[in-house]
mmCIF file of C-alpha atoms in Angstrom:
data_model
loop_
_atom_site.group_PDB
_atom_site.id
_atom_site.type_symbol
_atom_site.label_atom_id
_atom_site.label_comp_id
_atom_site.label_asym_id
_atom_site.label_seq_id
_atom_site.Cartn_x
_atom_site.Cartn_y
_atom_site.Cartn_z
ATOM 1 C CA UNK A 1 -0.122 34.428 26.512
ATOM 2 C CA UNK A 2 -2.598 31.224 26.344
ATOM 3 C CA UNK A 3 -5.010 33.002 23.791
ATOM 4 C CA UNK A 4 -2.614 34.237 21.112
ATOM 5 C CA UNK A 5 -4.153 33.429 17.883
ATOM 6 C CA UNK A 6 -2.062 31.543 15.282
ATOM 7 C CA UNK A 7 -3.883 33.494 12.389
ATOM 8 C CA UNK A 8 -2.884 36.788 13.907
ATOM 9 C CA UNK A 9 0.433 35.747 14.232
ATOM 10 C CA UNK A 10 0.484 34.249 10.841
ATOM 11 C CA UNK A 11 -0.662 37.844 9.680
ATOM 12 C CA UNK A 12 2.159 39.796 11.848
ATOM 13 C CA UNK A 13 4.676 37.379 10.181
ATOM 14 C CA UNK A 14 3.807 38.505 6.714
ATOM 15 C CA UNK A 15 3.438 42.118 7.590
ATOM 16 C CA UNK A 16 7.392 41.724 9.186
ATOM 17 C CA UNK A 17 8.521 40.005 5.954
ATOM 18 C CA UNK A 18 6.827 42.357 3.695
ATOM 19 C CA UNK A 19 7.825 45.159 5.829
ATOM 20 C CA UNK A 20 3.820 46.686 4.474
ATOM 21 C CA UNK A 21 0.548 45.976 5.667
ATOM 22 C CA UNK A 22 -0.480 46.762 1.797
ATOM 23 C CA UNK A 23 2.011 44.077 0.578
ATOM 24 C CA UNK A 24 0.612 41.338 3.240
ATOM 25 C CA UNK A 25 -2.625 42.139 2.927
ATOM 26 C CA UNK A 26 -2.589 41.057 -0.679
ATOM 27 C CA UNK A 27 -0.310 37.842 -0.539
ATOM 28 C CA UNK A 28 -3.159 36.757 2.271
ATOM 29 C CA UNK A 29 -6.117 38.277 0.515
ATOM 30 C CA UNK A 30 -6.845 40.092 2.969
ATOM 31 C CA UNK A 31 -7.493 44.162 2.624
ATOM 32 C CA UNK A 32 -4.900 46.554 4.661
ATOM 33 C CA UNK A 33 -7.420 47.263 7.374
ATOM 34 C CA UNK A 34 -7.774 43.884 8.169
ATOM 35 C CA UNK A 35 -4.117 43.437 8.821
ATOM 36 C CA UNK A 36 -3.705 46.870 10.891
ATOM 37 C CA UNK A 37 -6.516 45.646 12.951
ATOM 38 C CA UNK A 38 -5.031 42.220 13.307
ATOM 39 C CA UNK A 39 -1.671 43.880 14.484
ATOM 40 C CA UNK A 40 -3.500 46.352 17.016
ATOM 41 C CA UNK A 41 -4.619 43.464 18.654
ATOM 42 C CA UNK A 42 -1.617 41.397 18.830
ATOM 43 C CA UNK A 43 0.410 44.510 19.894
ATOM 44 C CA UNK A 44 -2.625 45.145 23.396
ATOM 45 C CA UNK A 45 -2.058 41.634 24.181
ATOM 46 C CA UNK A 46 1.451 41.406 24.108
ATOM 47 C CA UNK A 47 1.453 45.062 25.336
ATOM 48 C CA UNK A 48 4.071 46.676 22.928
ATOM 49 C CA UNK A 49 4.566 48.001 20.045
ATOM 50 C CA UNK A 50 5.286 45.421 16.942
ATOM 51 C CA UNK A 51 5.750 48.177 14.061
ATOM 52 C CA UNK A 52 6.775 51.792 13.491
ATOM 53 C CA UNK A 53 4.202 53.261 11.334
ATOM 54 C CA UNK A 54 6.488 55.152 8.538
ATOM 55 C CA UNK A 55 4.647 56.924 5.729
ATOM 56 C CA UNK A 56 5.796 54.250 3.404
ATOM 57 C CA UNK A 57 5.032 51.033 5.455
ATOM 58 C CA UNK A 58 6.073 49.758 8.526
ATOM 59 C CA UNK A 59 9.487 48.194 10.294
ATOM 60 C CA UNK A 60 9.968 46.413 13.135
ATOM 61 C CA UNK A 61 10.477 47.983 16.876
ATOM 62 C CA UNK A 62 13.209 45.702 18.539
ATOM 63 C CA UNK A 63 10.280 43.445 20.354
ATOM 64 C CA UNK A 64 8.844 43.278 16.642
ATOM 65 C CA UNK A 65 12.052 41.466 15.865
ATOM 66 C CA UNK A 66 12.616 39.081 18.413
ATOM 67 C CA UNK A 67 8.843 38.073 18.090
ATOM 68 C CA UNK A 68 9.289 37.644 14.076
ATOM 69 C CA UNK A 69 12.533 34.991 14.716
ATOM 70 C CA UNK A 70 10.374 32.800 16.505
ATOM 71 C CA UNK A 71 7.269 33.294 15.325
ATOM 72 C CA UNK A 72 9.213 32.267 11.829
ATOM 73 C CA UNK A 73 10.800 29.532 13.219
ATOM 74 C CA UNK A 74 7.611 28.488 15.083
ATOM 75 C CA UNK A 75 5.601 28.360 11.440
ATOM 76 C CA UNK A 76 8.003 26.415 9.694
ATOM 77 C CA UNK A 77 7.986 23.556 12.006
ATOM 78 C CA UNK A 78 4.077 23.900 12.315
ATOM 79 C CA UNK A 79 3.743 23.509 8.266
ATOM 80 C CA UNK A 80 6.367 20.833 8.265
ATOM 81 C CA UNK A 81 4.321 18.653 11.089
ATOM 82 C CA UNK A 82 1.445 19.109 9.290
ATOM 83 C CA UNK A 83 2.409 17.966 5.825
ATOM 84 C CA UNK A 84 4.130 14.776 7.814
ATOM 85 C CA UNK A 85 0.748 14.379 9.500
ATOM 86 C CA UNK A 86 -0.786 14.466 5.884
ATOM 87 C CA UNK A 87 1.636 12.163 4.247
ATOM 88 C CA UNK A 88 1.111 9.680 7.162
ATOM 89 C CA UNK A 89 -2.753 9.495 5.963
ATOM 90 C CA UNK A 90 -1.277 9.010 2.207
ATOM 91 C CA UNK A 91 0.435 5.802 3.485
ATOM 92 C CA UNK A 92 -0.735 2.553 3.158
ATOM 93 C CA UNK A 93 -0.047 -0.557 4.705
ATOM 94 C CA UNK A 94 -0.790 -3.708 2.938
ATOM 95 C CA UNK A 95 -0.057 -7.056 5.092
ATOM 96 C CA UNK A 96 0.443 -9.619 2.156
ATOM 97 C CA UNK A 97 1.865 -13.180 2.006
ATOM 98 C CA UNK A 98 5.258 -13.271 0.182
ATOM 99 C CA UNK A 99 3.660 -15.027 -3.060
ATOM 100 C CA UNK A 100 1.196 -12.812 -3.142
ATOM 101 C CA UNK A 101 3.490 -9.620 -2.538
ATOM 102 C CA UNK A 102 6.276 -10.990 -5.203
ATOM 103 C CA UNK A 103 4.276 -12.537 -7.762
ATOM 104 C CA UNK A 104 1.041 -10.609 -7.870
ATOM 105 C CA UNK A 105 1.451 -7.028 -6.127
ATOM 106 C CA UNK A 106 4.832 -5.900 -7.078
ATOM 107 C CA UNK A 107 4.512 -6.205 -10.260
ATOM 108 C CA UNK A 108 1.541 -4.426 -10.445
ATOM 109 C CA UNK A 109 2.933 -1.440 -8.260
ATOM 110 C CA UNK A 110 3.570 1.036 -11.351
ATOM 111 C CA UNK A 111 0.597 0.510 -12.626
ATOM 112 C CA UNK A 112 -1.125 1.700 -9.168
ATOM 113 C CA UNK A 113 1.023 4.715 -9.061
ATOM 114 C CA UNK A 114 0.076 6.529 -12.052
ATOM 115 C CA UNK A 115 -3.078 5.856 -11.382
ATOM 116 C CA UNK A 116 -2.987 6.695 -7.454
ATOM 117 C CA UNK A 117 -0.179 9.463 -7.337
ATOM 118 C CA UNK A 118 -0.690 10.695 -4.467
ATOM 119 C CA UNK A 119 -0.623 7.134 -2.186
ATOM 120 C CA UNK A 120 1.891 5.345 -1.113
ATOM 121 C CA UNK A 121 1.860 1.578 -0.378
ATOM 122 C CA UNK A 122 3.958 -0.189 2.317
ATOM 123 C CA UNK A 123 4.252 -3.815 1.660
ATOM 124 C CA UNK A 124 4.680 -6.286 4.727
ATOM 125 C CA UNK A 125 4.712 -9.226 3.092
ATOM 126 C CA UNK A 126 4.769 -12.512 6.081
ATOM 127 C CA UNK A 127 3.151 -15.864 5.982
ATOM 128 C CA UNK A 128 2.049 -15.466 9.211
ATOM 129 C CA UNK A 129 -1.622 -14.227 9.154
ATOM 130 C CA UNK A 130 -1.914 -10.982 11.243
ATOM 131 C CA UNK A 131 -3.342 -11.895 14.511
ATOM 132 C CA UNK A 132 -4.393 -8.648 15.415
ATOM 133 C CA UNK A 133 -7.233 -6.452 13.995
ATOM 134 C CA UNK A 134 -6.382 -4.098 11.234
ATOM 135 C CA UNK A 135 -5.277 -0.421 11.664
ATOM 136 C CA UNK A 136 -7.226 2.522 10.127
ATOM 137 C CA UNK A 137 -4.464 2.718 7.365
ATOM 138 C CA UNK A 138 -3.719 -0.618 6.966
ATOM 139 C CA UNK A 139 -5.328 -3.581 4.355
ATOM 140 C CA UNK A 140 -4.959 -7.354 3.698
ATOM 141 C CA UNK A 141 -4.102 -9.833 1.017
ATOM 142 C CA UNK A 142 -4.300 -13.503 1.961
ATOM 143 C CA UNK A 143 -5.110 -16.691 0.115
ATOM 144 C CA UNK A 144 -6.572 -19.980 1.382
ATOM 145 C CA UNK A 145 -9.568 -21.970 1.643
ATOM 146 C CA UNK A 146 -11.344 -19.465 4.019
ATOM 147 C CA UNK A 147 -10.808 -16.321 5.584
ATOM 148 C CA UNK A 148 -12.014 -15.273 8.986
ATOM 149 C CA UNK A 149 -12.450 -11.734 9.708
ATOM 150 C CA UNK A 150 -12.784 -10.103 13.229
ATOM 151 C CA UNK A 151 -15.023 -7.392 14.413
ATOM 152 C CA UNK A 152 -14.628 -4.164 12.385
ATOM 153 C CA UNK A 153 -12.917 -5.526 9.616
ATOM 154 C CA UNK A 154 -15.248 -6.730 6.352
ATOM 155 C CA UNK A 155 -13.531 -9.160 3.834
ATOM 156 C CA UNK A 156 -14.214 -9.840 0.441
ATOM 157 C CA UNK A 157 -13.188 -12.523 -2.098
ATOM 158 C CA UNK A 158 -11.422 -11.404 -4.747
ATOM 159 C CA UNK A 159 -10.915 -14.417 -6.880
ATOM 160 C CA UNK A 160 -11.078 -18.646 -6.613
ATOM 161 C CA UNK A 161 -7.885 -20.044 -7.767
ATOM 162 C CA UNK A 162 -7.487 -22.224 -10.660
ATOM 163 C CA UNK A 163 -4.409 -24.370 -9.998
ATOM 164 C CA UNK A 164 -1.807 -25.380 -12.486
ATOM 165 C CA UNK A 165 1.253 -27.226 -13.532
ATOM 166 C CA UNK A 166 3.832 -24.881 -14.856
ATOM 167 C CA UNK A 167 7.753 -25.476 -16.036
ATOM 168 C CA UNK A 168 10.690 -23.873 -18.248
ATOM 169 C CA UNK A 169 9.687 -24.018 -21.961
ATOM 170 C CA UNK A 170 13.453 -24.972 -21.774
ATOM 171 C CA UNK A 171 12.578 -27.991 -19.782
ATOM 172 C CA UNK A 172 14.309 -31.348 -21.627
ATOM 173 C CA UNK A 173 12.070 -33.884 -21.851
ATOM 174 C CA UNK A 174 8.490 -32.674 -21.469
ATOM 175 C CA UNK A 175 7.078 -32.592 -24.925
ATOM 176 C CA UNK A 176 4.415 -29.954 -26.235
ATOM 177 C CA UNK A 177 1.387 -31.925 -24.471
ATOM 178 C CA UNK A 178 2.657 -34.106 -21.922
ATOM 179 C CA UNK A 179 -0.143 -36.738 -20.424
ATOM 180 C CA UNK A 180 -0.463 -36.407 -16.380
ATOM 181 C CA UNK A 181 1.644 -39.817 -15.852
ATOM 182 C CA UNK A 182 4.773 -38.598 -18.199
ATOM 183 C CA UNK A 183 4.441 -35.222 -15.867
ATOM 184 C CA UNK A 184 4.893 -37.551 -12.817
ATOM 185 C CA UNK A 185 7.275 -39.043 -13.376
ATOM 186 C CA UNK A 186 9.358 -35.852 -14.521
ATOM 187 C CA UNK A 187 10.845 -33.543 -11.870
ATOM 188 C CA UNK A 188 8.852 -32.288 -9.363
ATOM 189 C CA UNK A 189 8.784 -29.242 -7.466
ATOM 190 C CA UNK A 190 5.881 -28.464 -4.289
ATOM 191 C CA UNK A 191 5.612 -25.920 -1.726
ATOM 192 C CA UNK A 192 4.012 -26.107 1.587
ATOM 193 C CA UNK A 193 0.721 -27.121 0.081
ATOM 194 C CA UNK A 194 2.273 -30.376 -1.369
ATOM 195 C CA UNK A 195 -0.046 -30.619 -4.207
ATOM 196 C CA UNK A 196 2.050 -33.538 -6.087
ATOM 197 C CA UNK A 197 1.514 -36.077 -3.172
ATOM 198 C CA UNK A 198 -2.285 -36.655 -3.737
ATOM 199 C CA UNK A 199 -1.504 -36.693 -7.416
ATOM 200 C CA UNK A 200 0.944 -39.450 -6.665
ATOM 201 C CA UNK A 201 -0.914 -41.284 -4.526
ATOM 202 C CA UNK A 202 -3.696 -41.578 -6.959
ATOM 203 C CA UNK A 203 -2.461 -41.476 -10.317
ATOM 204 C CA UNK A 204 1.270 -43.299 -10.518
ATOM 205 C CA UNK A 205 2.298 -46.760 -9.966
ATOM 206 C CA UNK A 206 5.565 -46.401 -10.990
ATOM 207 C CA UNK A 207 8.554 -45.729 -8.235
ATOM 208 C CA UNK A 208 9.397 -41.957 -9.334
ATOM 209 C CA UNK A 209 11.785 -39.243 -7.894
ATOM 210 C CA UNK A 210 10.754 -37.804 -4.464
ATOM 211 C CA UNK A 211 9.657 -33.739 -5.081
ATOM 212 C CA UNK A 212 11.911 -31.066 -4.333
ATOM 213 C CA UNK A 213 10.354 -29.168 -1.799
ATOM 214 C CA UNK A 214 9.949 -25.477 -0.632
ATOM 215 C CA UNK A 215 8.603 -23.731 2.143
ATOM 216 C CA UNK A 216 7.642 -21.134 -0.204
ATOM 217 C CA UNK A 217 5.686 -21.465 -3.203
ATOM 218 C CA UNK A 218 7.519 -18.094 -4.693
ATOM 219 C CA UNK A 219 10.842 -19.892 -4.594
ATOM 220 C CA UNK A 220 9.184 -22.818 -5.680
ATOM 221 C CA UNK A 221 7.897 -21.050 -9.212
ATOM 222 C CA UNK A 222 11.463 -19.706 -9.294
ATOM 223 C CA UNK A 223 13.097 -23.115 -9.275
ATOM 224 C CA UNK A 224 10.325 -24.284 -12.520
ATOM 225 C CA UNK A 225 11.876 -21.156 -14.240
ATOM 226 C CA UNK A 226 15.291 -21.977 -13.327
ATOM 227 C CA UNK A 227 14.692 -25.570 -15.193
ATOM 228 C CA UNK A 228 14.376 -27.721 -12.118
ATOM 229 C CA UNK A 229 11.234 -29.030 -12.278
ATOM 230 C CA UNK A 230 7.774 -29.032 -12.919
ATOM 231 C CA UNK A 231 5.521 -26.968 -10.075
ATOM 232 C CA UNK A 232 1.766 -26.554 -9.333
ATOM 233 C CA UNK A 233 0.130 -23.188 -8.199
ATOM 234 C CA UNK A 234 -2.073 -21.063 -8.418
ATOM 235 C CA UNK A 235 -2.305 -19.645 -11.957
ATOM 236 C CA UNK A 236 -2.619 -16.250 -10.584
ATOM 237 C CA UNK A 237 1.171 -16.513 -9.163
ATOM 238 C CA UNK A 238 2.396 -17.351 -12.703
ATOM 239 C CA UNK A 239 0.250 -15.772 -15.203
ATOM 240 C CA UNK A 240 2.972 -12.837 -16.169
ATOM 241 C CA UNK A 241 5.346 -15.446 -15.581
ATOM 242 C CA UNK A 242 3.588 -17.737 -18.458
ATOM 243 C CA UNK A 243 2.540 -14.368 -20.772
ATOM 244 C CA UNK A 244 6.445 -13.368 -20.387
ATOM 245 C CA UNK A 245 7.562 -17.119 -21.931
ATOM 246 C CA UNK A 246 9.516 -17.774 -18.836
ATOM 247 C CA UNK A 247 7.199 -20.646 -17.854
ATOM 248 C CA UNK A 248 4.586 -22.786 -19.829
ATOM 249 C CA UNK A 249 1.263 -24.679 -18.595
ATOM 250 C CA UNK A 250 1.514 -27.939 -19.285
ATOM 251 C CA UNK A 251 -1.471 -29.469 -16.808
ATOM 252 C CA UNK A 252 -4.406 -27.795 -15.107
ATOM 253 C CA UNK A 253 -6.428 -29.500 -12.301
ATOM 254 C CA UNK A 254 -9.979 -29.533 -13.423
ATOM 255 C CA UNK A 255 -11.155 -29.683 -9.813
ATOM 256 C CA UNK A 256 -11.789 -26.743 -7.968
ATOM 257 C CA UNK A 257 -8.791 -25.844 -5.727
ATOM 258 C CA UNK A 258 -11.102 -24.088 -3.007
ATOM 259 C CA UNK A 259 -8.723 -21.773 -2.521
ATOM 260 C CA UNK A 260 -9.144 -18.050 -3.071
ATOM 261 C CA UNK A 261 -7.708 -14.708 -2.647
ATOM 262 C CA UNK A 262 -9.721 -12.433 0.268
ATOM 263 C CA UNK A 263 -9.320 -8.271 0.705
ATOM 264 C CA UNK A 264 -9.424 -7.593 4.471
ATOM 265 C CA UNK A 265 -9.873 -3.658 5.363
ATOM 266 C CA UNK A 266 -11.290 -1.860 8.338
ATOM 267 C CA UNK A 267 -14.949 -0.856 8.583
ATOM 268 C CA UNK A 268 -14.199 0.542 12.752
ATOM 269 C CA UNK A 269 -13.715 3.039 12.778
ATOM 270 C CA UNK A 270 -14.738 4.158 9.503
ATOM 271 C CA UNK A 271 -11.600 3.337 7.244
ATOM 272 C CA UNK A 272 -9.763 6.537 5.388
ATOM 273 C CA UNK A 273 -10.651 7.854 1.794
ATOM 274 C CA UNK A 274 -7.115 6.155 1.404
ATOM 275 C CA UNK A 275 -7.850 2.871 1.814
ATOM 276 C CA UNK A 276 -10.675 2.591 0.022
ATOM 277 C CA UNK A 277 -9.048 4.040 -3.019
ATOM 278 C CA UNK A 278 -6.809 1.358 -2.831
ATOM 279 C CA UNK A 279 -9.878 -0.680 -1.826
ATOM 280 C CA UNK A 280 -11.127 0.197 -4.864
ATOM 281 C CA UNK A 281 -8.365 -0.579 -7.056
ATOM 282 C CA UNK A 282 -8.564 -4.307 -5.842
ATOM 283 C CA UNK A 283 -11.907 -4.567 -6.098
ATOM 284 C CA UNK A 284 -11.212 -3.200 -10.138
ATOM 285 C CA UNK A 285 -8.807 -5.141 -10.805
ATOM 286 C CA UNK A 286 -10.324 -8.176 -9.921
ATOM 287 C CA UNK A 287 -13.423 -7.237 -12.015
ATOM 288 C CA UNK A 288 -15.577 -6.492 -9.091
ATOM 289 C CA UNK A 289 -17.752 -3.341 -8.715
ATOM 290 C CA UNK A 290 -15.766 -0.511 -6.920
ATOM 291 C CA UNK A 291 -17.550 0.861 -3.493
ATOM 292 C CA UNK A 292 -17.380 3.981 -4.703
#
């Protein structure tokens, strides 16, 4: 029974449901020869008979029967696999930093939906860098001064970052357009980048408050909104933050940071349609030209 041919037996199991050659023939579109012959041949290999022939269609001998309940059963979980194998090629995994995943990609995640129904993104947001290469289905958000890719994988920068010194409108004692030394000597929040200390180093005299610090520079943007201080970061981590009036800019570092944000995705072997829609996307939304 090695050679049984699913599309015969996909053909017997419409005939048995139908209980008519005529009636499966059409909900295949295929004519009612086609299925007799189809059922001939199942019937010599299996050597019995499937159907009675009846002047007004066809039922089921007792082998017919037995065959259909499996051969039913058999389908179903066939289709089923095959739609979970499909879905798992609809599934994207983005590896993100947890800044970059909270303040830049989630919020942006409804957008992507209408416009990509039919994917679906899995965010693992770490601040480790993934060591190993990427996976067919699988992409990469990272920020930093450089970005090394390995073999297989192509990067591209999406955007330098333009850093900034952000806090609560609702922040006492700030004024509209504080100078840099009044900022210093406010409240000061830094994540792992410590961005205050050179500022301090070069710019204040004074004895002022030591930072609070975070190992994060999400919580650290949370604590500016929550009124405890005044952060710098990348403007791209608070821009809906700043167009929602929950924080305001009150300093921007004319230097370049030489930071940026880098897309990593696959090139070996040849990445899915999948992730170069969302490919794509990036690339759009960053203003870059699209691969196409």
């Amino acid at each position: 029974m090695e050679n049984l041919n699913l599309n015969s037996l996909r053909v017997f199991a419409s005939a048995a449901r139908h209980g008519s050659f005529l009636k499966a023939g059409t909900a295949m579109n295929l004519s009612q020869g086609a299925i007799s012959q189809r059922i001939k041949q199942l019937e010599l290999e299996l050597g019995v008979m499937l159907f009675e022939r009846e002047p007004r269609g066809v039922s089921l001998t007792k082998a017919g029967q037995e065959l259909a309940q499996t051969v039913e059963v058999c389908l179903e979980m066939l289709d089923k696999t095959a739609s979970q194998i499909q879905g798992l090629g609809n599934e994207i995994t983005v590896h993100v930093s947890p800044t970059i995943a909270r303040k830049w990609l989630a919020p942006r995640l409804p957008t992507f939906s209408k416009l990509k129904p039919g994917l679906q993104l899995s965010i693992e947001a770490s601040a480790q860098v993934l060591e190993r290469p990427l996976r067919q289905n699988e992409i990469a958000l990272r920020h930093g001064k450089i970005f090394r890719t390995v073999r297989g994988q192509q990067a591209q920068r999406l955007t330098e970052l333009e850093l900034v010194a952000v806090c609560s409108p609702d922040l006492p004692g700030i004024g509209a357009q504080p100078s840099l030394e009044k900022i210093l000597a406010s409240s000061l929040i830094q994540d792992s980048h410590r961005r205050w200390d050179k500022l301090l180093a070069c710019h204040c005299s004074q004895e002022v408050l030591e930072p609070l610090n975070f190992n994060s520079a999400s919580l650290a943007i949370d604590a500016a909104i929550n009124k405890q201080g005044i952060v710098i970061v990348p403007l791209l981590f608070v821009q809906d933050d700043i167009d929602a009036g929950r924080l305001r800019e009150v300093w921007r570092d004319e230097d370049a940071s030489g930071e940026s944000v880098f897309l990593v995705w696959p090139t070996q072997p040849v990445a899915s349609k999948s992730v170069m829609d969302v490919v794509d996307w990036l690339l759009d939304t960053f203003g870059h030209n699209s691969t196409g």
